[in-house]
């Protein structure tokens, strides 16, 4: 079983609990204006890697992952575009007792029987989903990402209904995703879910601008500066009610 892989980070510390072996998959349906991995958008690109190649490389890092309470995280791009690959990968991880996580925007979630069957099997081997909720407002979400958020909110509800542990992540972009009423509405939505273990506010940054330039793309948020720590804390309070 082969997957299209963009890159691998062997000592990730921000993509789930503990130290993580992070796989960035290739391909995404969203076109987020703040994306710092725009080079992962193209479907079918990247390096083809087999599950056995990943597992062989992962072996030498297992002591560090285990000692820190870490594991493996598949990010992207959008990992759920390659569910059969993830199923085989996570099956092998579970044989070794490795904690498994998926970092997803839910952008390709579908209610089709084919997708649902595959997703159900994948989640049997998934310990945690890091769910990126970009915006609660449907129209603003479409402007920000190129797609509406109906299916993404459906995905969040699906994970809740099936008791899959999630960490909710929200990128805070000044003037784009920091409106008080939108954050309050998003907070109310999150509160209705019964599987949320953690909420993270990720301050917008410009670290991926050079990738846009390398791809010959104009970065749409070039005039927007990152939010202050105080603004991020304020947003966190609105999302959590704390």
Short mmCIF file of C-alpha atoms in Angstrom, two decimals:
data_model
loop_
_atom_site.label_atom_id
_atom_site.label_comp_id
_atom_site.label_asym_id
_atom_site.label_seq_id
_atom_site.Cartn_x
_atom_site.Cartn_y
_atom_site.Cartn_z
CA UNK A 1 0.00 0.00 0.00
CA UNK A 2 1.48 3.33 -1.11
CA UNK A 3 0.56 6.87 -0.14
CA UNK A 4 1.44 10.26 -1.57
CA UNK A 5 3.61 11.91 1.07
CA UNK A 6 4.82 15.50 1.13
CA UNK A 7 7.25 15.28 4.05
CA UNK A 8 7.92 13.79 7.49
CA UNK A 9 8.80 15.50 10.76
CA UNK A 10 10.34 13.08 13.24
CA UNK A 11 10.12 15.12 16.45
CA UNK A 12 6.88 17.07 16.28
CA UNK A 13 5.69 18.65 19.51
CA UNK A 14 2.54 20.55 18.45
CA UNK A 15 0.48 17.88 16.68
CA UNK A 16 -0.95 15.87 19.54
CA UNK A 17 0.26 14.64 22.93
CA UNK A 18 3.96 14.01 23.53
CA UNK A 19 6.60 13.79 20.84
CA UNK A 20 5.05 12.89 17.49
CA UNK A 21 6.25 11.31 14.27
CA UNK A 22 4.31 13.57 11.88
CA UNK A 23 3.52 12.58 8.30
CA UNK A 24 2.37 15.35 5.98
CA UNK A 25 0.27 13.86 3.21
CA UNK A 26 -0.11 15.38 -0.24
CA UNK A 27 -3.41 16.76 -1.52
CA UNK A 28 -6.14 19.04 -0.15
CA UNK A 29 -9.51 20.32 -1.34
CA UNK A 30 -9.47 23.51 0.71
CA UNK A 31 -7.60 26.64 -0.36
CA UNK A 32 -7.22 28.44 2.96
CA UNK A 33 -5.98 31.98 2.58
CA UNK A 34 -3.62 31.53 5.53
CA UNK A 35 -2.34 28.06 4.54
CA UNK A 36 1.32 27.55 5.45
CA UNK A 37 1.54 24.31 3.45
CA UNK A 38 0.28 25.47 0.06
CA UNK A 39 2.77 23.12 -1.55
CA UNK A 40 0.65 20.19 -0.26
CA UNK A 41 -2.46 21.19 -2.22
CA UNK A 42 -1.86 19.25 -5.43
CA UNK A 43 -3.46 15.81 -5.34
CA UNK A 44 -1.31 12.96 -6.60
CA UNK A 45 1.98 14.80 -6.16
CA UNK A 46 4.63 14.21 -3.50
CA UNK A 47 6.71 11.12 -2.88
CA UNK A 48 5.14 7.69 -2.96
CA UNK A 49 5.94 5.81 0.23
CA UNK A 50 4.80 2.37 1.30
CA UNK A 51 3.45 1.55 4.74
CA UNK A 52 6.47 -0.67 5.35
CA UNK A 53 8.85 2.21 4.52
CA UNK A 54 7.11 4.40 7.08
CA UNK A 55 7.13 1.69 9.72
CA UNK A 56 10.82 0.90 9.16
CA UNK A 57 11.72 4.57 9.53
CA UNK A 58 9.49 4.92 12.58
CA UNK A 59 11.19 2.11 14.49
CA UNK A 60 14.24 4.11 15.58
CA UNK A 61 12.05 6.83 17.12
CA UNK A 62 9.78 4.55 19.14
CA UNK A 63 11.68 4.90 22.46
CA UNK A 64 11.34 8.71 22.31
CA UNK A 65 7.68 8.56 21.35
CA UNK A 66 6.83 6.06 24.08
CA UNK A 67 8.76 7.88 26.80
CA UNK A 68 6.94 11.15 26.07
CA UNK A 69 3.47 9.64 25.72
CA UNK A 70 3.58 10.51 22.03
CA UNK A 71 2.89 8.64 18.84
CA UNK A 72 2.21 9.17 15.16
CA UNK A 73 0.16 11.99 13.60
CA UNK A 74 -0.91 12.08 9.97
CA UNK A 75 -1.43 15.65 8.80
CA UNK A 76 -1.41 17.35 5.44
CA UNK A 77 -2.69 18.42 3.12
CA UNK A 78 -5.78 16.41 3.99
CA UNK A 79 -5.11 12.87 5.27
CA UNK A 80 -8.69 11.69 4.69
CA UNK A 81 -8.11 11.83 0.94
CA UNK A 82 -6.03 8.66 1.43
CA UNK A 83 -8.09 6.63 3.89
CA UNK A 84 -7.11 3.12 2.65
CA UNK A 85 -3.44 4.02 3.19
CA UNK A 86 -4.15 5.36 6.67
CA UNK A 87 -6.05 2.19 7.59
CA UNK A 88 -3.09 -0.02 6.71
CA UNK A 89 -0.63 2.34 8.40
CA UNK A 90 -2.61 2.60 11.62
CA UNK A 91 -3.17 -1.18 11.71
CA UNK A 92 0.59 -1.63 11.77
CA UNK A 93 0.98 1.08 14.41
CA UNK A 94 -1.55 -0.59 16.65
CA UNK A 95 0.41 -3.87 16.48
CA UNK A 96 3.20 -1.95 18.23
CA UNK A 97 0.93 -0.07 20.63
CA UNK A 98 1.59 3.32 19.00
CA UNK A 99 -0.83 6.18 19.72
CA UNK A 100 -2.42 7.33 16.44
CA UNK A 101 -3.79 10.76 15.52
CA UNK A 102 -5.17 12.46 12.42
CA UNK A 103 -4.95 16.20 11.82
CA UNK A 104 -7.86 17.00 9.51
CA UNK A 105 -9.94 19.93 8.32
CA UNK A 106 -12.76 17.55 7.40
CA UNK A 107 -12.75 19.17 3.97
CA UNK A 108 -13.39 15.93 2.09
CA UNK A 109 -15.94 14.44 4.48
CA UNK A 110 -18.82 12.78 2.65
CA UNK A 111 -22.00 10.96 3.61
CA UNK A 112 -21.62 8.57 0.68
CA UNK A 113 -21.75 4.91 1.77
CA UNK A 114 -18.29 4.25 0.29
CA UNK A 115 -16.62 7.04 2.27
CA UNK A 116 -18.56 6.20 5.43
CA UNK A 117 -17.51 2.56 5.33
CA UNK A 118 -13.85 3.47 4.93
CA UNK A 119 -13.99 6.16 7.61
CA UNK A 120 -15.63 3.81 10.11
CA UNK A 121 -12.84 1.28 9.67
CA UNK A 122 -10.13 3.93 9.96
CA UNK A 123 -11.54 5.28 13.20
CA UNK A 124 -11.29 1.82 14.77
CA UNK A 125 -7.53 2.35 14.73
CA UNK A 126 -7.52 6.09 15.50
CA UNK A 127 -6.97 7.37 19.04
CA UNK A 128 -7.38 11.10 18.41
CA UNK A 129 -8.55 13.53 15.74
CA UNK A 130 -7.16 17.07 15.65
CA UNK A 131 -10.07 18.84 13.96
CA UNK A 132 -9.40 22.22 12.37
CA UNK A 133 -12.52 24.38 12.43
CA UNK A 134 -11.63 27.36 10.26
CA UNK A 135 -14.83 29.40 10.62
CA UNK A 136 -18.35 28.83 11.92
CA UNK A 137 -20.05 31.20 9.45
CA UNK A 138 -20.90 29.41 6.19
CA UNK A 139 -20.33 32.34 3.83
CA UNK A 140 -17.18 33.55 5.58
CA UNK A 141 -15.85 30.01 5.52
CA UNK A 142 -16.29 29.87 1.76
CA UNK A 143 -14.43 33.15 1.30
CA UNK A 144 -11.63 31.96 3.58
CA UNK A 145 -11.21 28.40 2.26
CA UNK A 146 -13.00 28.16 -1.08
CA UNK A 147 -15.64 25.77 0.29
CA UNK A 148 -18.63 26.07 2.59
CA UNK A 149 -18.46 24.36 5.99
CA UNK A 150 -21.66 22.29 5.99
CA UNK A 151 -19.89 18.95 5.54
CA UNK A 152 -17.13 19.94 7.97
CA UNK A 153 -19.62 20.62 10.75
CA UNK A 154 -21.28 17.31 9.83
CA UNK A 155 -17.90 15.64 10.31
CA UNK A 156 -17.53 17.22 13.74
CA UNK A 157 -20.96 15.92 14.70
CA UNK A 158 -20.14 12.47 13.31
CA UNK A 159 -17.03 12.27 15.48
CA UNK A 160 -19.08 13.33 18.50
CA UNK A 161 -21.83 10.79 17.78
CA UNK A 162 -19.19 8.05 17.53
CA UNK A 163 -17.28 9.15 20.64
CA UNK A 164 -14.00 9.73 18.80
CA UNK A 165 -11.77 11.94 21.00
CA UNK A 166 -10.98 15.29 19.36
CA UNK A 167 -8.90 18.36 19.91
CA UNK A 168 -10.58 21.36 18.30
CA UNK A 169 -8.21 23.80 16.64
CA UNK A 170 -9.06 27.29 15.43
CA UNK A 171 -6.63 29.54 13.58
CA UNK A 172 -7.14 33.11 14.80
CA UNK A 173 -6.70 35.55 11.91
CA UNK A 174 -7.23 39.25 12.70
CA UNK A 175 -10.22 40.70 10.79
CA UNK A 176 -10.95 37.25 9.29
CA UNK A 177 -11.75 34.77 12.06
CA UNK A 178 -11.67 36.87 15.22
CA UNK A 179 -15.15 38.39 15.22
CA UNK A 180 -16.61 38.15 18.73
CA UNK A 181 -20.04 36.92 17.69
CA UNK A 182 -18.52 34.31 15.36
CA UNK A 183 -16.26 33.04 18.14
CA UNK A 184 -19.19 32.86 20.55
CA UNK A 185 -21.20 30.92 17.98
CA UNK A 186 -18.30 28.55 17.39
CA UNK A 187 -17.98 28.12 21.15
CA UNK A 188 -21.65 27.16 21.40
CA UNK A 189 -21.21 24.62 18.61
CA UNK A 190 -18.18 23.09 20.32
CA UNK A 191 -20.06 22.90 23.62
CA UNK A 192 -22.74 20.76 21.96
CA UNK A 193 -20.13 18.14 21.06
CA UNK A 194 -19.52 15.50 23.73
CA UNK A 195 -16.07 14.26 22.67
CA UNK A 196 -13.90 17.40 22.90
CA UNK A 197 -10.79 16.83 25.02
CA UNK A 198 -9.01 20.08 24.27
CA UNK A 199 -9.49 23.40 22.46
CA UNK A 200 -6.54 25.17 20.88
CA UNK A 201 -6.37 28.69 19.46
CA UNK A 202 -3.58 28.81 16.90
CA UNK A 203 -2.40 32.39 16.28
CA UNK A 204 -2.12 33.19 12.57
CA UNK A 205 1.46 33.52 11.29
CA UNK A 206 3.25 34.23 8.02
CA UNK A 207 5.78 31.39 8.08
CA UNK A 208 4.41 29.84 4.89
CA UNK A 209 4.41 32.96 2.71
CA UNK A 210 7.61 31.92 0.97
CA UNK A 211 5.89 28.75 -0.26
CA UNK A 212 3.17 30.80 -1.94
CA UNK A 213 5.83 32.91 -3.61
CA UNK A 214 7.77 29.82 -4.72
CA UNK A 215 4.56 28.49 -6.31
CA UNK A 216 4.00 31.78 -8.11
CA UNK A 217 0.91 32.56 -6.03
CA UNK A 218 -0.04 35.89 -4.51
CA UNK A 219 -0.46 35.61 -0.75
CA UNK A 220 -3.91 37.10 0.02
CA UNK A 221 -3.29 38.07 3.67
CA UNK A 222 0.03 39.85 3.21
CA UNK A 223 -1.21 42.99 4.98
CA UNK A 224 -2.49 41.15 8.07
CA UNK A 225 -0.24 40.84 11.10
CA UNK A 226 -0.37 38.02 13.69
CA UNK A 227 -2.64 38.55 16.72
CA UNK A 228 -1.23 39.43 20.14
CA UNK A 229 -1.03 36.88 22.95
CA UNK A 230 -3.79 38.82 24.71
CA UNK A 231 -6.06 38.54 21.66
CA UNK A 232 -5.43 34.81 21.42
CA UNK A 233 -6.23 34.39 25.13
CA UNK A 234 -9.42 36.43 24.67
CA UNK A 235 -10.49 34.21 21.78
CA UNK A 236 -9.75 31.08 23.81
CA UNK A 237 -11.99 32.40 26.55
CA UNK A 238 -14.87 32.88 24.11
CA UNK A 239 -14.48 29.36 22.70
CA UNK A 240 -14.22 27.63 26.05
CA UNK A 241 -16.37 29.87 28.24
CA UNK A 242 -13.46 30.19 30.66
#
